[in-house]
CSV table of C-alpha atoms in Angstrom, one decimal:
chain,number,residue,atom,x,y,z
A,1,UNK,CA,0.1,-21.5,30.6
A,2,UNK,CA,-3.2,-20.5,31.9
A,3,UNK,CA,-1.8,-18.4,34.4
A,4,UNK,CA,-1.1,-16.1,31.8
A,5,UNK,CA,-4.1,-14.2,31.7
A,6,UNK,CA,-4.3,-13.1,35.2
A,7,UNK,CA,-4.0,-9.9,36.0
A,8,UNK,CA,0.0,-10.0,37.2
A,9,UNK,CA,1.2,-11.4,33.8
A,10,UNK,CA,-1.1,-9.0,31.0
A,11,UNK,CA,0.7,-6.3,33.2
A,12,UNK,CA,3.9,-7.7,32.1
A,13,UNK,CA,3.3,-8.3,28.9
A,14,UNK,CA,1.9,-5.0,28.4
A,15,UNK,CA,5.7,-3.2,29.5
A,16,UNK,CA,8.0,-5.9,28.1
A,17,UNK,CA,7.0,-6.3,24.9
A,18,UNK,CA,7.2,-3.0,23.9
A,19,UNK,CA,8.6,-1.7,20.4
A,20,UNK,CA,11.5,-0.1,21.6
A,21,UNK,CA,13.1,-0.1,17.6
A,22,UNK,CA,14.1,3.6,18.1
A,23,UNK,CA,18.0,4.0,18.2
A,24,UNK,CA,17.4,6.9,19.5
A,25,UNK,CA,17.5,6.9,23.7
A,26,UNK,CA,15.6,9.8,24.2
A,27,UNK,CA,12.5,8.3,22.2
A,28,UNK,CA,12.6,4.8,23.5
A,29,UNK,CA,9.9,5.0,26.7
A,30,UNK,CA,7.7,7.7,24.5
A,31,UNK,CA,7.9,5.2,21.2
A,32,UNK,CA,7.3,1.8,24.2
A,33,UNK,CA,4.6,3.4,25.5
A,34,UNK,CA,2.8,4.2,21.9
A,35,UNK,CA,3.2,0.4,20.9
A,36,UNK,CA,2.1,-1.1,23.9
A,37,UNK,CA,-1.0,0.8,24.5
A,38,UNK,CA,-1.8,-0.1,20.6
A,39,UNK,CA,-0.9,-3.4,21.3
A,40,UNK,CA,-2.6,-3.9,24.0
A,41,UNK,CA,-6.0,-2.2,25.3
A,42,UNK,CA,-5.7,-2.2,29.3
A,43,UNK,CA,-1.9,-0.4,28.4
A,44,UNK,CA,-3.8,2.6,27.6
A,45,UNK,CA,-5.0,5.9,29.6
A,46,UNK,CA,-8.6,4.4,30.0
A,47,UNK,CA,-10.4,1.4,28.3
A,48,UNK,CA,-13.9,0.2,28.8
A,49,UNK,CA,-15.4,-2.8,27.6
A,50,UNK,CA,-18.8,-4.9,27.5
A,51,UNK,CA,-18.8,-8.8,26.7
A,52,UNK,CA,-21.4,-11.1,25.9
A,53,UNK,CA,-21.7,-14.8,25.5
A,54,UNK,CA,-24.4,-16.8,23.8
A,55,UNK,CA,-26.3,-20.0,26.0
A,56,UNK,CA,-23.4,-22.7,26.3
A,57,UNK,CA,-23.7,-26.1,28.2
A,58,UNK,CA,-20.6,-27.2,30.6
A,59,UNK,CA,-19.7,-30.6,32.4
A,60,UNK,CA,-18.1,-30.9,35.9
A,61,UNK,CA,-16.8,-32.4,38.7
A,62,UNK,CA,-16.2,-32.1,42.5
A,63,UNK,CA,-12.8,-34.1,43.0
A,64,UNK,CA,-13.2,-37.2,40.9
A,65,UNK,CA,-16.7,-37.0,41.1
A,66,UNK,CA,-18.4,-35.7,37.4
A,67,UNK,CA,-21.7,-34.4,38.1
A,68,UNK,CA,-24.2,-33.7,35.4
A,69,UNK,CA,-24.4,-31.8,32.4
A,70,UNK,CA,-25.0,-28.4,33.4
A,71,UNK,CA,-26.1,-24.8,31.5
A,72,UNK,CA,-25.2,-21.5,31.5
A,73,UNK,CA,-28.0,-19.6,30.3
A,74,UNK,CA,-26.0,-15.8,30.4
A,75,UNK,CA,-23.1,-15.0,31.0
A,76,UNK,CA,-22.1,-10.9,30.9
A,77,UNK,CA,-18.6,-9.1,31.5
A,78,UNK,CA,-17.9,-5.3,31.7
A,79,UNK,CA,-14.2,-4.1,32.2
A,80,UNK,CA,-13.1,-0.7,32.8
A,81,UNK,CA,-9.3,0.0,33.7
A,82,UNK,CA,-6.9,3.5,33.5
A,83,UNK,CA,-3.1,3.2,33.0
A,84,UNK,CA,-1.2,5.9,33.4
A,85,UNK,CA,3.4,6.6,34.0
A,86,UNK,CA,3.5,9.5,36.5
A,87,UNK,CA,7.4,9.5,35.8
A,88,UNK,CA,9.2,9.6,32.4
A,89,UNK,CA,12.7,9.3,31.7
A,90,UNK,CA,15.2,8.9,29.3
A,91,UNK,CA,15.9,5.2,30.4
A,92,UNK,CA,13.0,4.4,32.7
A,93,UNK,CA,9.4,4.8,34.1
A,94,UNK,CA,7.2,4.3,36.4
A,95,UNK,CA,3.1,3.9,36.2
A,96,UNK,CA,0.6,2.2,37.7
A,97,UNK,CA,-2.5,0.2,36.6
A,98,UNK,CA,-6.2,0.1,38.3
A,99,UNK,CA,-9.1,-2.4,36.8
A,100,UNK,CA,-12.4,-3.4,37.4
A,101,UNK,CA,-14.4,-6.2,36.3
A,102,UNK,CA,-17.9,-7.0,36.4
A,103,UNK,CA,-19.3,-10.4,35.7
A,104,UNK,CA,-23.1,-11.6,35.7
A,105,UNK,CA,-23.6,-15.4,35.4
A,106,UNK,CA,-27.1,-16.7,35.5
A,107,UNK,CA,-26.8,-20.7,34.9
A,108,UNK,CA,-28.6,-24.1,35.8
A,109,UNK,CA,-26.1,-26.4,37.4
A,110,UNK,CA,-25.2,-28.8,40.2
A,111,UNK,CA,-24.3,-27.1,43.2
A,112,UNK,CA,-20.3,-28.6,43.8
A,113,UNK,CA,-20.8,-29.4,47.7
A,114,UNK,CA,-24.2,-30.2,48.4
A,115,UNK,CA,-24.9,-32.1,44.7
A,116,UNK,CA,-28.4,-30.7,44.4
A,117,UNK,CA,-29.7,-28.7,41.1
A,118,UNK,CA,-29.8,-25.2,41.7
A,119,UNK,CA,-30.3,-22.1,39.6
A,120,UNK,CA,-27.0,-19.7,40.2
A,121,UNK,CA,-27.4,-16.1,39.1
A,122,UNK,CA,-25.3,-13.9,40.9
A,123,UNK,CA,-22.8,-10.9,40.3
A,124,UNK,CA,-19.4,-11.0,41.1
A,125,UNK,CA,-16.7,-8.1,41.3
A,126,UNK,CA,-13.3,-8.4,40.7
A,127,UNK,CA,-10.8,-5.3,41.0
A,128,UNK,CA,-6.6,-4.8,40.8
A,129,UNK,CA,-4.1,-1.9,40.7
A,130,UNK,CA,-0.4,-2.4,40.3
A,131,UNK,CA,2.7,-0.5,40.3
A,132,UNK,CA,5.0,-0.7,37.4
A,133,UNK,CA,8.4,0.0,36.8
A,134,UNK,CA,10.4,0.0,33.2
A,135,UNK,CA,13.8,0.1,32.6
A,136,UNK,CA,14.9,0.2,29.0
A,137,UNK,CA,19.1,-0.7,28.5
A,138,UNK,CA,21.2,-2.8,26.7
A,139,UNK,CA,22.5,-6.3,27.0
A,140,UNK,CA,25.0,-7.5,24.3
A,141,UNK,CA,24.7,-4.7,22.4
A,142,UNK,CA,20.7,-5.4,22.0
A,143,UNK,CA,18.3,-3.1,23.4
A,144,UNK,CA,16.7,-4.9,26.6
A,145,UNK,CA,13.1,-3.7,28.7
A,146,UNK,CA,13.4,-5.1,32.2
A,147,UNK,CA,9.8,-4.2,34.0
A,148,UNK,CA,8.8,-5.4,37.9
A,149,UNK,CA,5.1,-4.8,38.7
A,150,UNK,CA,3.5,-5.7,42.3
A,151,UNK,CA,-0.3,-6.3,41.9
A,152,UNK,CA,-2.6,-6.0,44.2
A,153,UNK,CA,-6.8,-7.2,43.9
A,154,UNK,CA,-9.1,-8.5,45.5
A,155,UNK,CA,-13.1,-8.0,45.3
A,156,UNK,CA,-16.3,-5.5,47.1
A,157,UNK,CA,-16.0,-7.4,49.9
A,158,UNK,CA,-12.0,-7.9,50.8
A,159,UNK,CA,-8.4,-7.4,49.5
A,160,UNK,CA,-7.0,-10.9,48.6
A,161,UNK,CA,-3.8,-10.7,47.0
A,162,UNK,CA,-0.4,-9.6,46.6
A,163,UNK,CA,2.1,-10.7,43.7
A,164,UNK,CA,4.6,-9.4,41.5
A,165,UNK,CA,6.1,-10.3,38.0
A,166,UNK,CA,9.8,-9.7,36.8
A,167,UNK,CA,10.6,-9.4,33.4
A,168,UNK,CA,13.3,-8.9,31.1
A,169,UNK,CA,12.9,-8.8,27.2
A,170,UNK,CA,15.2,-8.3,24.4
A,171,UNK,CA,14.9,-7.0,20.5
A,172,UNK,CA,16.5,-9.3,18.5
A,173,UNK,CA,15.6,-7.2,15.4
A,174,UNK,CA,13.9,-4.2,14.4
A,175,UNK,CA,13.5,-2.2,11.4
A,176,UNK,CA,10.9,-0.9,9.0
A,177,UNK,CA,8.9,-4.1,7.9
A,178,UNK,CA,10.2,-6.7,10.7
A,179,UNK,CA,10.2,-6.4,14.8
A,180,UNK,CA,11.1,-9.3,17.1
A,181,UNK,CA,11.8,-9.9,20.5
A,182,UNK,CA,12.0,-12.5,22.8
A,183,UNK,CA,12.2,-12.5,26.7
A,184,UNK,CA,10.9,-14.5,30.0
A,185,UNK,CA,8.3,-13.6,32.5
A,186,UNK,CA,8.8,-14.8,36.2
A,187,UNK,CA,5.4,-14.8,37.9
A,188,UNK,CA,6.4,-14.5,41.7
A,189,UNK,CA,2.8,-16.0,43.0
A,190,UNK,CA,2.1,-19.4,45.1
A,191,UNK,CA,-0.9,-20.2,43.1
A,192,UNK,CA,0.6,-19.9,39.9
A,193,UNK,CA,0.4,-22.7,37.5
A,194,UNK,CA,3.2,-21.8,35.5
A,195,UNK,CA,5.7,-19.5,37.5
A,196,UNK,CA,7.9,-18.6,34.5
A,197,UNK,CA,6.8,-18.4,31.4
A,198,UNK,CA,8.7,-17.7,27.5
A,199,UNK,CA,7.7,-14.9,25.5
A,200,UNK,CA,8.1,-14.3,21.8
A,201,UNK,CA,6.9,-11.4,19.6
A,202,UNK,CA,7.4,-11.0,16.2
A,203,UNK,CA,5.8,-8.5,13.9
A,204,UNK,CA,6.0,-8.9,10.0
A,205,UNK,CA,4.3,-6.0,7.4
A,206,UNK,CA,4.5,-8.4,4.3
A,207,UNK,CA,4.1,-6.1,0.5
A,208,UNK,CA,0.0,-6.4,0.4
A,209,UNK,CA,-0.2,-4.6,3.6
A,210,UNK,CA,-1.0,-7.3,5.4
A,211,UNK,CA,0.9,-7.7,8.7
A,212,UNK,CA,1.1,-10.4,10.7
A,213,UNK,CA,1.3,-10.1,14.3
A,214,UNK,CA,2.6,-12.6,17.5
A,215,UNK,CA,2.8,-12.1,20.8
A,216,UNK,CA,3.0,-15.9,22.6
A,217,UNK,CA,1.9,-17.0,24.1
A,218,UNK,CA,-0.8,-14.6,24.3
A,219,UNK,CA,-1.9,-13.8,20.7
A,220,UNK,CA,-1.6,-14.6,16.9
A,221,UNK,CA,-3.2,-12.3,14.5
A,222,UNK,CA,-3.2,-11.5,10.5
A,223,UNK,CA,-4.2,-7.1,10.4
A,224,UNK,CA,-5.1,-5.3,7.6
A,225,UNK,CA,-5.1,-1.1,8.0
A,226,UNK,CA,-8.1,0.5,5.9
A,227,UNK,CA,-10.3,3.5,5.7
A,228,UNK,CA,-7.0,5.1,4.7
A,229,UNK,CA,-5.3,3.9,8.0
A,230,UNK,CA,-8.6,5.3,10.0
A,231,UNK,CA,-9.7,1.8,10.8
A,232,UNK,CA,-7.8,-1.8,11.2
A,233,UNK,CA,-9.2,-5.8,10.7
A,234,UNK,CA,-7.6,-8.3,12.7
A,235,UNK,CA,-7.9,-12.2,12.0
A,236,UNK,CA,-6.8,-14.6,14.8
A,237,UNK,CA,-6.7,-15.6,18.4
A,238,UNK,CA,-5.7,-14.0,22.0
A,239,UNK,CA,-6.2,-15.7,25.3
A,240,UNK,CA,-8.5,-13.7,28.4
A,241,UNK,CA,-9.2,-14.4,31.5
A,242,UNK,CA,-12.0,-14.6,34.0
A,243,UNK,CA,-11.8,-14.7,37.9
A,244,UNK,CA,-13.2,-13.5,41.0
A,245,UNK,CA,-13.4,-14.3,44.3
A,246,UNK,CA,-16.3,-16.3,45.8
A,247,UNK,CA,-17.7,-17.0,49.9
A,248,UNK,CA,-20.2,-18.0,52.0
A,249,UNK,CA,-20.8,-20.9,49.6
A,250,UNK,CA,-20.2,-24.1,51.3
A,251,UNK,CA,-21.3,-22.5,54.8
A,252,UNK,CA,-18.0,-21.7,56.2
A,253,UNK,CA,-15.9,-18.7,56.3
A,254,UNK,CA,-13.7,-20.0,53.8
A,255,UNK,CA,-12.7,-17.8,50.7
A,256,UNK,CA,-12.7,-19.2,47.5
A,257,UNK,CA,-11.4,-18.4,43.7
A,258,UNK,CA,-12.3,-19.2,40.5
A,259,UNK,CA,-10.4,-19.0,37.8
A,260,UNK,CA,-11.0,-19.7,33.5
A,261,UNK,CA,-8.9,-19.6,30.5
A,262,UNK,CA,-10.8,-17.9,27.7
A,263,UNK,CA,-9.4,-18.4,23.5
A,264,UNK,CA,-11.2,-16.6,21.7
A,265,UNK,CA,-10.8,-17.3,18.6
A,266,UNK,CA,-12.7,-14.5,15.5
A,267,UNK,CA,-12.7,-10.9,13.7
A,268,UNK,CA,-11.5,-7.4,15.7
A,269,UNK,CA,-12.5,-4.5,14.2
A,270,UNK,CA,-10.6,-1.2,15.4
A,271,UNK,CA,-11.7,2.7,14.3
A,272,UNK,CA,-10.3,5.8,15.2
A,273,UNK,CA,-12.1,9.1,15.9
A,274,UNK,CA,-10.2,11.7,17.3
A,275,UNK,CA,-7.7,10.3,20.4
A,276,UNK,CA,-10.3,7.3,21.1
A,277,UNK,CA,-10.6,3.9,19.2
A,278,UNK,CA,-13.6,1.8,18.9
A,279,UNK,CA,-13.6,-1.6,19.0
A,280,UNK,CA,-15.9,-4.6,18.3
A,281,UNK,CA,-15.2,-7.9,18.3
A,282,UNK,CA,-16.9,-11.6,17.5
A,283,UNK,CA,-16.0,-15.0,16.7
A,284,UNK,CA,-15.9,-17.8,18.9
A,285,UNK,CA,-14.6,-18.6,22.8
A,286,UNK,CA,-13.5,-21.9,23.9
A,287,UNK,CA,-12.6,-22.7,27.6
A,288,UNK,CA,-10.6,-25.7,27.8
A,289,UNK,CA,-11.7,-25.3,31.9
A,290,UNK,CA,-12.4,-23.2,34.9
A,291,UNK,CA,-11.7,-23.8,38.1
A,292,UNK,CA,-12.5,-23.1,42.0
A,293,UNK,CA,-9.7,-23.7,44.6
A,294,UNK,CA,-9.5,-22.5,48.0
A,295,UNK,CA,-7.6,-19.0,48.5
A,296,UNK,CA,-4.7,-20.4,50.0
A,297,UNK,CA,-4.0,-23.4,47.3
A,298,UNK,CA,-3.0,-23.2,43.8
A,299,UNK,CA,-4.5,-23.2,40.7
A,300,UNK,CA,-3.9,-27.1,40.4
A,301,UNK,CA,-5.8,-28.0,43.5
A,302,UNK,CA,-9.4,-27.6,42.4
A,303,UNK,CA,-12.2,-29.0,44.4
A,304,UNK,CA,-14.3,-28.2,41.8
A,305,UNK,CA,-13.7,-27.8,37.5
A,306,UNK,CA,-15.8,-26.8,34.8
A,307,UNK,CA,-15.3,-27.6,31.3
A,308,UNK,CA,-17.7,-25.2,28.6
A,309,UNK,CA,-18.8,-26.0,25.4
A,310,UNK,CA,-17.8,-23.5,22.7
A,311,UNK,CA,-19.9,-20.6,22.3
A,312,UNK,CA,-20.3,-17.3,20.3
A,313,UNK,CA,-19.3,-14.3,22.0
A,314,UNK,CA,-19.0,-10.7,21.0
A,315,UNK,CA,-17.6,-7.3,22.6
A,316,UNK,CA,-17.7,-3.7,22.0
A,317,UNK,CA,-15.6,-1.5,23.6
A,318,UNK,CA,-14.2,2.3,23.6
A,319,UNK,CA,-10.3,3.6,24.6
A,320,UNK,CA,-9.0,6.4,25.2
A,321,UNK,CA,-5.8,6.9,23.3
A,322,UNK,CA,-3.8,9.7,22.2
A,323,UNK,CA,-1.1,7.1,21.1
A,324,UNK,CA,-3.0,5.5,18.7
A,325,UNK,CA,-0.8,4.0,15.6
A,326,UNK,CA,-4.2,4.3,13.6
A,327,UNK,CA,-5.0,8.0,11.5
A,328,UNK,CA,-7.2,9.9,14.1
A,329,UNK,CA,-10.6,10.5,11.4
A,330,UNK,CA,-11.2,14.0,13.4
């Protein structure tokens, strides 16, 4: 489960579950594409972000070994990522994905292989790209979105990784007020926790204009459209995902990675002006743990785990997106 928020698997979620309630063929990818990148922030042309979280305290341990209560004292993201499909057809496409993320952590803590205090603040950068495929088709007379991507990241210093996710989704029902599909993603990766992993999305506009809106297991939120459709407040929880590559820190040319499962848990705020949406969040993050693992092991092999305290967070970010579902205020 936290594997899901790695790169490789938002990539997959953002192709495979895509609205495709049109009958008609010829609108499927051009409808898909609208609904994902509405859906989902790094599906569209170009999204930037900026995160913040408040002071929170953390416990750890190296192996079975807790060490003391630790603090981080800042901890900053920025995220800027383009997606684009170079190729459009009737019953397939083909795009690809670049990212960047930036993360400052500045933090009093016990250093994991020497057991001294030490004062951490350093930058670390974390980058992908990946090449997607789509292919929209039916399977028992349900329409069906099969998608492949192969990923690629790494960080300033070095490439990493390699990887690829396989997917196949299908729309059990779609119509005006209710949307649901349901599907599997295979994550082809050694280090991943969970290599295949259920989805479900289901979509509900109840009378009141509420809607309620599930994408597991990445997401559950309650949205309301207002400003005359210009602006949309969501209610709920998604999942994210920090990691980046670390070395030189235990005085050997090993490489290291560090991985944490964010749920943040608050208010979204979305606005439209013109073909770019605006968007501010808040609430609260909770990270049931983090941890570092050599390059070559998996996720489960940690020799060394955090485990954070709640904390307050908020982000602000700006998208560019002539697909916007929300009324473009011009």
């Amino acid at each position: 489960m936290k594997m899901i928020k790695k790169a490789t698997v938002i990539l997959g979620i953002l192709f495979f579950s895509m609205e495709c309630f049109a009958q008609d063929s010829v609108s499927v990818p051009k409808r898909a594409v609208a609904y994902a990148a509405d859906k989902f922030a790094i599906a569209r042309p170009l999204n930037i972000e900026f995160s913040n979280a408040a002071p929170y305290s953390f416990t750890s341990k190296r192996g079975s070994t807790s060490l003391q209560e630790s603090k981080v004292n800042n901890f900053t993201q920025a995220k800027i990522s383009a997606n684009f499909n170079f190729i459009k057809r009737k019953t397939w496409l083909l795009g690809a994905t670049v990212g960047y993320r930036y993360t400052s952590a500045e933090a009093d803590m016990t250093d994991p292989f020497t057991g001294k205090s030490t004062v951490l603040d350093e930058d670390f950068h974390y980058l992908f790209s990946s090449l997607n495929f789509t292919y929209f088709s039916k399977l028992f007379g349900k329409r069906t979105i099969y998608s492949s991507s192969v990923v690629v990241d790494g960080s300033d210093k070095h490439f990493e990784r390699i990887r690829g996710v396989i997917t196949g989704v299908m729309v059990l029902k779609a119509n005006e007020r209710t949307k649901m599909t349901l599907g599997l993603a295979a994550n082809i990766d050694p280090t991943a926790q969970t290599p295949v992993i259920p989805i479900f999305t289901y979509e509900h506009k109840f009378n009141n204009g509420l809607i309620a809106d599930i994408t597991l297991p990445r997401s559950i939120y309650l949205r309301k459209y207002v400003f005359s459709n210009t602006g949309r407040v969501s209610l709920g929880t998604e999942m994210d995902q920090t990691s980046f590559y670390l070395y030189n820190i235990d005085g050997t040319d090993q490489r290291y990675q560090y991985r944490q499962l964010d749920i943040n848990s608050g208010v979204i705020y979305e606005h439209a002006i013109g073909n770019f949406v605006i968007t501010g969040k808040t609430g609260f993050k909770m990270t049931p743990s983090g941890r570092l693992f050599r390059k070559q092991d998996s996720f489960k092999d940690a020799v060394f785990e955090t485990k954070p305290d709640p904390t307050f967070y908020f982000n602000v970010g700006v998208s560019f997106n002539p697909f916007t579902l929300l009324k473009k205020n011009k």
